[in-house]
C-alpha atoms as a printed R data frame, in Angstrom:
    type eleno elety resid chain resno       x      y       z
1   ATOM     1    CA   UNK     A     1  -6.802 19.133  14.042
2   ATOM     2    CA   UNK     A     2  -4.834 15.972  12.394
3   ATOM     3    CA   UNK     A     3  -4.313 15.349   8.758
4   ATOM     4    CA   UNK     A     4  -3.995 12.203   7.597
5   ATOM     5    CA   UNK     A     5  -1.980 11.591   4.227
6   ATOM     6    CA   UNK     A     6  -3.166  8.737   2.472
7   ATOM     7    CA   UNK     A     7  -1.788  6.943  -0.972
8   ATOM     8    CA   UNK     A     8  -4.732  5.614  -2.652
9   ATOM     9    CA   UNK     A     9  -4.322  3.347  -5.609
10  ATOM    10    CA   UNK     A    10  -6.267  3.350  -9.072
11  ATOM    11    CA   UNK     A    11  -5.653  1.194 -11.934
12  ATOM    12    CA   UNK     A    12  -2.276  1.031 -11.285
13  ATOM    13    CA   UNK     A    13  -1.030  4.277 -10.165
14  ATOM    14    CA   UNK     A    14  -0.936  5.855  -6.410
15  ATOM    15    CA   UNK     A    15  -2.168  9.174  -5.630
16  ATOM    16    CA   UNK     A    16  -1.100 11.302  -2.830
17  ATOM    17    CA   UNK     A    17  -4.250 12.255  -0.642
18  ATOM    18    CA   UNK     A    18  -4.685 14.475   2.188
19  ATOM    19    CA   UNK     A    19  -7.399 14.316   4.124
20  ATOM    20    CA   UNK     A    20  -8.397 16.572   6.878
21  ATOM    21    CA   UNK     A    21 -11.313 18.074   9.062
22  ATOM    22    CA   UNK     A    22 -14.362 17.536  11.422
23  ATOM    23    CA   UNK     A    23 -14.844 13.591  10.945
24  ATOM    24    CA   UNK     A    24 -18.597 13.657  10.278
25  ATOM    25    CA   UNK     A    25 -18.237 16.627   8.371
26  ATOM    26    CA   UNK     A    26 -19.912 17.131   4.811
27  ATOM    27    CA   UNK     A    27 -17.038 15.866   2.396
28  ATOM    28    CA   UNK     A    28 -15.356 18.727   0.314
29  ATOM    29    CA   UNK     A    29 -13.501 17.405  -2.598
30  ATOM    30    CA   UNK     A    30 -10.811 20.030  -4.468
31  ATOM    31    CA   UNK     A    31  -8.659 19.573  -7.580
32  ATOM    32    CA   UNK     A    32  -5.933 22.009  -8.588
33  ATOM    33    CA   UNK     A    33  -4.585 23.102 -11.817
34  ATOM    34    CA   UNK     A    34  -1.722 23.896 -13.506
35  ATOM    35    CA   UNK     A    35   1.167 24.209 -12.553
36  ATOM    36    CA   UNK     A    36   0.188 23.789  -8.430
37  ATOM    37    CA   UNK     A    37  -0.976 20.750  -6.555
38  ATOM    38    CA   UNK     A    38  -3.088 20.562  -3.659
39  ATOM    39    CA   UNK     A    39  -0.987 22.943  -1.844
40  ATOM    40    CA   UNK     A    40  -2.594 25.652  -3.816
41  ATOM    41    CA   UNK     A    41  -5.998 25.418  -0.741
42  ATOM    42    CA   UNK     A    42  -3.764 25.060   2.336
43  ATOM    43    CA   UNK     A    43  -5.126 28.353   2.999
44  ATOM    44    CA   UNK     A    44  -8.466 27.342   2.563
45  ATOM    45    CA   UNK     A    45  -9.012 24.657   4.449
46  ATOM    46    CA   UNK     A    46  -8.780 25.954   8.038
47  ATOM    47    CA   UNK     A    47 -11.530 27.946   7.050
48  ATOM    48    CA   UNK     A    48 -13.365 25.237   5.918
49  ATOM    49    CA   UNK     A    49 -12.813 22.929   8.901
50  ATOM    50    CA   UNK     A    50 -13.883 26.175  10.909
51  ATOM    51    CA   UNK     A    51 -17.277 25.661   8.520
52  ATOM    52    CA   UNK     A    52 -17.476 22.006   9.834
53  ATOM    53    CA   UNK     A    53 -16.442 20.801   6.574
54  ATOM    54    CA   UNK     A    54 -14.010 17.420   6.440
55  ATOM    55    CA   UNK     A    55 -11.908 18.049   3.110
56  ATOM    56    CA   UNK     A    56  -9.929 15.459   0.233
57  ATOM    57    CA   UNK     A    57  -7.090 17.143  -1.871
58  ATOM    58    CA   UNK     A    58  -5.914 15.122  -4.172
59  ATOM    59    CA   UNK     A    59  -2.651 15.457  -6.072
60  ATOM    60    CA   UNK     A    60  -3.799 14.469  -9.750
61  ATOM    61    CA   UNK     A    61  -2.324 12.561 -12.481
62  ATOM    62    CA   UNK     A    62   1.015 13.702 -13.414
63  ATOM    63    CA   UNK     A    63   1.449 15.728 -10.003
64  ATOM    64    CA   UNK     A    64   1.690 12.640  -7.509
65  ATOM    65    CA   UNK     A    65   5.000 10.647  -8.323
66  ATOM    66    CA   UNK     A    66   3.388  7.382  -8.052
67  ATOM    67    CA   UNK     A    67   0.867  8.530 -10.400
68  ATOM    68    CA   UNK     A    68   3.140  9.805 -13.639
69  ATOM    69    CA   UNK     A    69   2.258  7.720 -16.679
70  ATOM    70    CA   UNK     A    70   5.300  8.788 -19.915
71  ATOM    71    CA   UNK     A    71   2.471  9.063 -22.429
72  ATOM    72    CA   UNK     A    72   0.989 12.088 -23.764
73  ATOM    73    CA   UNK     A    73  -2.224 10.049 -24.312
74  ATOM    74    CA   UNK     A    74  -2.326  9.019 -20.812
75  ATOM    75    CA   UNK     A    75  -3.342 12.316 -19.706
76  ATOM    76    CA   UNK     A    76  -6.312 12.376 -21.717
77  ATOM    77    CA   UNK     A    77  -9.276 14.134 -20.060
78  ATOM    78    CA   UNK     A    78 -11.328 10.726 -20.185
79  ATOM    79    CA   UNK     A    79  -8.415  9.393 -17.893
80  ATOM    80    CA   UNK     A    80  -8.718 12.580 -15.440
81  ATOM    81    CA   UNK     A    81 -12.092 12.109 -14.793
82  ATOM    82    CA   UNK     A    82 -11.719  8.124 -14.054
83  ATOM    83    CA   UNK     A    83  -9.104  8.785 -11.277
84  ATOM    84    CA   UNK     A    84 -11.327 11.391  -9.364
85  ATOM    85    CA   UNK     A    85 -13.690  8.815  -9.196
86  ATOM    86    CA   UNK     A    86 -11.423  5.978  -8.569
87  ATOM    87    CA   UNK     A    87 -10.106  7.702  -5.816
88  ATOM    88    CA   UNK     A    88 -13.452  8.748  -4.305
89  ATOM    89    CA   UNK     A    89 -14.466  4.751  -4.536
90  ATOM    90    CA   UNK     A    90 -11.661  3.712  -3.001
91  ATOM    91    CA   UNK     A    91 -12.052  5.878  -0.091
92  ATOM    92    CA   UNK     A    92 -15.477  4.983   0.397
93  ATOM    93    CA   UNK     A    93 -16.699  8.537  -0.302
94  ATOM    94    CA   UNK     A    94 -20.274  8.436  -1.907
95  ATOM    95    CA   UNK     A    95 -21.018 11.993  -2.370
96  ATOM    96    CA   UNK     A    96 -19.203 15.236  -1.891
97  ATOM    97    CA   UNK     A    97 -18.963 19.143  -2.749
98  ATOM    98    CA   UNK     A    98 -16.742 19.230  -5.535
99  ATOM    99    CA   UNK     A    99 -14.228 22.271  -5.817
100 ATOM   100    CA   UNK     A   100 -11.867 23.008  -8.763
101 ATOM   101    CA   UNK     A   101  -9.657 25.867  -9.888
102 ATOM   102    CA   UNK     A   102  -8.343 26.239 -13.748
103 ATOM   103    CA   UNK     A   103  -8.026 22.624 -14.539
104 ATOM   104    CA   UNK     A   104  -9.224 21.553 -11.715
105 ATOM   105    CA   UNK     A   105 -12.056 23.678 -12.794
106 ATOM   106    CA   UNK     A   106 -12.289 22.045 -16.300
107 ATOM   107    CA   UNK     A   107 -12.070 18.614 -14.700
108 ATOM   108    CA   UNK     A   108 -14.917 19.544 -12.298
109 ATOM   109    CA   UNK     A   109 -17.322 20.699 -14.675
110 ATOM   110    CA   UNK     A   110 -17.269 17.200 -16.880
111 ATOM   111    CA   UNK     A   111 -17.280 14.889 -13.184
112 ATOM   112    CA   UNK     A   112 -20.645 17.112 -12.256
113 ATOM   113    CA   UNK     A   113 -21.629 17.059 -15.816
114 ATOM   114    CA   UNK     A   114 -21.411 13.645 -16.172
115 ATOM   115    CA   UNK     A   115 -21.638 11.754 -12.792
116 ATOM   116    CA   UNK     A   116 -24.494 14.457 -10.794
117 ATOM   117    CA   UNK     A   117 -25.121 11.935  -8.482
118 ATOM   118    CA   UNK     A   118 -21.614 11.609  -6.844
119 ATOM   119    CA   UNK     A   119 -21.897 15.494  -5.909
120 ATOM   120    CA   UNK     A   120 -24.134 17.395  -4.005
121 ATOM   121    CA   UNK     A   121 -22.741 21.040  -4.855
122 ATOM   122    CA   UNK     A   122 -20.099 22.372  -7.100
123 ATOM   123    CA   UNK     A   123 -17.694 25.529  -6.588
124 ATOM   124    CA   UNK     A   124 -15.344 26.298  -9.554
125 ATOM   125    CA   UNK     A   125 -12.485 29.109  -9.348
126 ATOM   126    CA   UNK     A   126 -11.588 30.833 -12.385
127 ATOM   127    CA   UNK     A   127 -12.819 28.697 -15.638
128 ATOM   128    CA   UNK     A   128 -16.053 28.481 -16.872
129 ATOM   129    CA   UNK     A   129 -17.962 25.859 -18.079
130 ATOM   130    CA   UNK     A   130 -16.174 24.439 -21.247
131 ATOM   131    CA   UNK     A   131 -19.238 25.402 -23.924
132 ATOM   132    CA   UNK     A   132 -19.168 29.144 -22.289
133 ATOM   133    CA   UNK     A   133 -15.309 29.207 -22.947
134 ATOM   134    CA   UNK     A   134 -16.138 27.782 -26.723
135 ATOM   135    CA   UNK     A   135 -18.670 30.472 -26.838
136 ATOM   136    CA   UNK     A   136 -16.301 33.259 -25.677
137 ATOM   137    CA   UNK     A   137 -13.368 31.782 -27.934
138 ATOM   138    CA   UNK     A   138 -15.762 32.905 -30.803
139 ATOM   139    CA   UNK     A   139 -16.933 36.048 -29.879
140 ATOM   140    CA   UNK     A   140 -14.600 37.875 -27.161
141 ATOM   141    CA   UNK     A   141 -10.866 38.169 -26.038
142 ATOM   142    CA   UNK     A   142 -10.555 35.155 -25.340
143 ATOM   143    CA   UNK     A   143  -8.278 33.791 -27.936
144 ATOM   144    CA   UNK     A   144  -5.915 36.181 -27.397
145 ATOM   145    CA   UNK     A   145  -5.703 35.224 -23.681
146 ATOM   146    CA   UNK     A   146  -5.524 31.599 -23.940
147 ATOM   147    CA   UNK     A   147  -2.553 32.114 -26.752
148 ATOM   148    CA   UNK     A   148  -0.037 30.697 -24.259
149 ATOM   149    CA   UNK     A   149  -1.209 27.324 -24.910
150 ATOM   150    CA   UNK     A   150   0.488 27.000 -27.841
151 ATOM   151    CA   UNK     A   151   3.697 27.583 -26.025
152 ATOM   152    CA   UNK     A   152   3.021 25.033 -23.529
153 ATOM   153    CA   UNK     A   153   1.910 22.337 -26.216
154 ATOM   154    CA   UNK     A   154   4.900 23.248 -28.195
155 ATOM   155    CA   UNK     A   155   8.258 21.030 -28.116
156 ATOM   156    CA   UNK     A   156  10.781 22.161 -25.333
157 ATOM   157    CA   UNK     A   157   8.392 24.115 -23.112
158 ATOM   158    CA   UNK     A   158   9.893 22.276 -19.968
159 ATOM   159    CA   UNK     A   159  13.434 24.054 -20.794
160 ATOM   160    CA   UNK     A   160  11.755 27.401 -21.333
161 ATOM   161    CA   UNK     A   161   9.353 27.405 -18.533
162 ATOM   162    CA   UNK     A   162  12.542 26.128 -16.178
163 ATOM   163    CA   UNK     A   163  14.855 28.553 -17.813
164 ATOM   164    CA   UNK     A   164  16.272 31.564 -15.523
165 ATOM   165    CA   UNK     A   165  15.321 29.603 -12.228
166 ATOM   166    CA   UNK     A   166  11.649 29.611 -13.682
167 ATOM   167    CA   UNK     A   167  11.273 32.942 -14.535
168 ATOM   168    CA   UNK     A   168   7.992 32.627 -16.945
169 ATOM   169    CA   UNK     A   169   6.518 30.419 -14.161
170 ATOM   170    CA   UNK     A   170   7.626 33.160 -11.466
171 ATOM   171    CA   UNK     A   171   6.424 36.188 -13.253
172 ATOM   172    CA   UNK     A   172   3.124 34.786 -14.211
173 ATOM   173    CA   UNK     A   173   2.739 34.160  -9.904
174 ATOM   174    CA   UNK     A   174   3.759 30.911  -9.265
175 ATOM   175    CA   UNK     A   175   6.181 30.961  -5.757
176 ATOM   176    CA   UNK     A   176   9.382 29.006  -5.443
177 ATOM   177    CA   UNK     A   177   7.773 27.044  -3.033
178 ATOM   178    CA   UNK     A   178   5.207 25.928  -5.825
179 ATOM   179    CA   UNK     A   179   7.339 25.792  -8.313
180 ATOM   180    CA   UNK     A   180  10.059 23.243  -6.719
181 ATOM   181    CA   UNK     A   181   8.240 20.307  -7.198
182 ATOM   182    CA   UNK     A   182   7.983 20.487 -10.835
183 ATOM   183    CA   UNK     A   183  12.153 20.171 -11.051
184 ATOM   184    CA   UNK     A   184  11.464 16.724 -10.145
185 ATOM   185    CA   UNK     A   185  12.082 14.196 -13.092
186 ATOM   186    CA   UNK     A   186   9.198 13.818 -15.707
187 ATOM   187    CA   UNK     A   187   7.332 16.512 -13.176
188 ATOM   188    CA   UNK     A   188   6.218 19.618 -15.527
189 ATOM   189    CA   UNK     A   189   6.298 16.945 -18.758
190 ATOM   190    CA   UNK     A   190   3.359 15.500 -17.059
191 ATOM   191    CA   UNK     A   191   1.569 18.831 -16.181
192 ATOM   192    CA   UNK     A   192   2.179 19.909 -19.909
193 ATOM   193    CA   UNK     A   193   0.451 16.667 -20.823
194 ATOM   194    CA   UNK     A   194  -2.644 17.761 -19.723
195 ATOM   195    CA   UNK     A   195  -2.582 20.310 -22.524
196 ATOM   196    CA   UNK     A   196  -0.489 18.138 -25.018
197 ATOM   197    CA   UNK     A   197  -3.079 15.688 -24.527
198 ATOM   198    CA   UNK     A   198  -6.537 17.508 -24.316
199 ATOM   199    CA   UNK     A   199  -5.934 20.448 -26.660
200 ATOM   200    CA   UNK     A   200  -4.712 18.894 -30.196
201 ATOM   201    CA   UNK     A   201  -6.591 17.195 -32.498
202 ATOM   202    CA   UNK     A   202 -10.439 17.103 -31.894
203 ATOM   203    CA   UNK     A   203 -10.715 19.659 -29.075
204 ATOM   204    CA   UNK     A   204 -14.556 19.993 -29.701
205 ATOM   205    CA   UNK     A   205 -15.155 16.510 -28.763
206 ATOM   206    CA   UNK     A   206 -12.628 16.022 -26.242
207 ATOM   207    CA   UNK     A   207 -13.753 19.303 -24.027
208 ATOM   208    CA   UNK     A   208 -17.251 18.510 -25.088
209 ATOM   209    CA   UNK     A   209 -18.879 18.686 -21.267
210 ATOM   210    CA   UNK     A   210 -22.902 18.062 -20.546
211 ATOM   211    CA   UNK     A   211 -24.662 20.896 -19.104
212 ATOM   212    CA   UNK     A   212 -24.770 20.551 -15.050
213 ATOM   213    CA   UNK     A   213 -27.403 19.950 -13.146
214 ATOM   214    CA   UNK     A   214 -26.019 20.429  -9.608
215 ATOM   215    CA   UNK     A   215 -26.242 23.666  -7.472
216 ATOM   216    CA   UNK     A   216 -23.169 25.677  -8.778
217 ATOM   217    CA   UNK     A   217 -21.177 28.582  -7.928
218 ATOM   218    CA   UNK     A   218 -18.290 30.472 -10.236
219 ATOM   219    CA   UNK     A   219 -15.926 32.431  -8.623
220 ATOM   220    CA   UNK     A   220 -13.638 34.985 -11.398
221 ATOM   221    CA   UNK     A   221 -11.924 37.779 -10.359
222 ATOM   222    CA   UNK     A   222 -11.677 40.692 -12.431
223 ATOM   223    CA   UNK     A   223  -7.690 40.957 -12.675
224 ATOM   224    CA   UNK     A   224  -7.299 37.470 -14.275
225 ATOM   225    CA   UNK     A   225  -5.095 37.678 -17.477
226 ATOM   226    CA   UNK     A   226  -5.941 34.074 -18.746
227 ATOM   227    CA   UNK     A   227  -9.688 33.966 -18.333
228 ATOM   228    CA   UNK     A   228 -12.014 36.490 -19.448
229 ATOM   229    CA   UNK     A   229 -15.589 37.432 -18.016
230 ATOM   230    CA   UNK     A   230 -17.217 36.206 -20.444
231 ATOM   231    CA   UNK     A   231 -16.697 32.768 -20.282
232 ATOM   232    CA   UNK     A   232 -17.032 32.718 -16.523
233 ATOM   233    CA   UNK     A   233 -20.301 34.609 -16.598
234 ATOM   234    CA   UNK     A   234 -22.131 33.044 -19.459
235 ATOM   235    CA   UNK     A   235 -21.210 29.340 -17.875
236 ATOM   236    CA   UNK     A   236 -24.913 29.986 -16.310
237 ATOM   237    CA   UNK     A   237 -26.262 29.156 -19.528
238 ATOM   238    CA   UNK     A   238 -25.100 25.389 -19.108
239 ATOM   239    CA   UNK     A   239 -25.848 25.181 -15.217
240 ATOM   240    CA   UNK     A   240 -29.220 23.994 -14.967
241 ATOM   241    CA   UNK     A   241 -29.849 24.285 -11.216
242 ATOM   242    CA   UNK     A   242 -29.327 27.081  -9.216
243 ATOM   243    CA   UNK     A   243 -26.185 29.450 -10.309
244 ATOM   244    CA   UNK     A   244 -24.146 32.072  -8.427
245 ATOM   245    CA   UNK     A   245 -21.482 34.595 -10.664
246 ATOM   246    CA   UNK     A   246 -19.178 35.720  -8.095
247 ATOM   247    CA   UNK     A   247 -16.601 38.325  -8.829
248 ATOM   248    CA   UNK     A   248 -13.502 39.279  -6.525
249 ATOM   249    CA   UNK     A   249 -12.204 43.281  -7.940
250 ATOM   250    CA   UNK     A   250  -8.475 42.915  -7.917
251 ATOM   251    CA   UNK     A   251  -8.172 39.062  -7.497
252 ATOM   252    CA   UNK     A   252  -5.386 37.674  -9.867
253 ATOM   253    CA   UNK     A   253  -5.896 33.936 -11.410
254 ATOM   254    CA   UNK     A   254  -4.491 32.307  -8.044
255 ATOM   255    CA   UNK     A   255  -7.717 32.711  -6.224
256 ATOM   256    CA   UNK     A   256  -6.789 29.827  -3.889
257 ATOM   257    CA   UNK     A   257  -3.797 31.363  -2.805
258 ATOM   258    CA   UNK     A   258  -5.008 34.969  -3.279
259 ATOM   259    CA   UNK     A   259  -8.373 34.775  -2.077
260 ATOM   260    CA   UNK     A   260  -8.807 31.685   0.285
261 ATOM   261    CA   UNK     A   261 -11.545 33.364   2.636
262 ATOM   262    CA   UNK     A   262 -13.698 34.224  -0.483
263 ATOM   263    CA   UNK     A   263 -13.450 31.001  -1.801
264 ATOM   264    CA   UNK     A   264 -13.977 29.280   1.456
265 ATOM   265    CA   UNK     A   265 -17.070 31.331   2.230
266 ATOM   266    CA   UNK     A   266 -18.496 30.376  -0.947
267 ATOM   267    CA   UNK     A   267 -17.773 26.398  -0.860
268 ATOM   268    CA   UNK     A   268 -19.290 26.648   2.858
269 ATOM   269    CA   UNK     A   269 -22.557 28.540   1.528
270 ATOM   270    CA   UNK     A   270 -22.833 25.657  -0.915
271 ATOM   271    CA   UNK     A   271 -22.511 23.465   1.539
272 ATOM   272    CA   UNK     A   272 -25.643 24.674   3.456
273 ATOM   273    CA   UNK     A   273 -28.780 22.857   2.633
274 ATOM   274    CA   UNK     A   274 -31.899 25.999   2.724
C-alpha cells in the first residue's frame, strides 16, 4: 500500500504529513509525543490499514523542520491546537478518529474537548485528561513521577539530554533512530519548548480543558514510570460519552512502539459504529 508524503502549510509553517491506507477508509489522525516524531506509530499503521482505516501522521510544531519557530511562546498549547485544525482543514478532512500519545495525548484531549464536531472518537495512550492529572498531582504519587519536568524546562537541558550520546534519553527508552532527528539544529530546543511554554506561569489556566463528549478510550501501561494509574483511570470522570479504560500489563511508557497491536486494536474498536 503506497504512502503519500505531503507538506502542509498553516499560518506560514510547513508540516510534514504522511497519508496512507485504504482510500475510502475512515480517517485516523495520529499525534506523537516527546521526544519522538510520527515514526513512533510505524508499527501501528499497517494494523490500522488492515482494519480498513486511512491514516494521517503529523510531525508537529518543532518536529517538522519547516515548522520550527524560535520563540518559547510559539509553543503554547493554543498554537499546537490551531496547527492540528489547520492541517485537517488544508487536507479537506472534515472529521477523524483522534489518537494521541504522551504530549500528543494532552493535545488530543484539548482538541476533542474544544472541537467535538471534528472527531468521531478519541483514543489516548498514557496521558490522562488534564483535569484528572490535576487531581492526581494533589492526591497520589503523580507529583513525584512528574518531577522530571523541572529538568526539561531548565536552562541547558538540551546539552544534558544529548550528553554522552544522548544517554539520558536512551536510558529512558528512546532508540538511536528516534534520537537522530533531535540532533538537527534547534530540534531538541523546539521539542523542549512544549514544556517551557506550557508548564510555566499560570499552568492551571493554560492546561484547563473542557470535558470530552465523544466516545473515548484511555490506554495505560502499568510499567510507565512517568504517568501513574490514577491520572489515567480517573479520566473517565471527564469523559461524558462512552469511556473505556484499557490496561496493558508489563508495558512501559512507549505504548505505540512496544504494544502496537494492542493500541491498533483499541483504535479499530473505536472506529466501529454500534
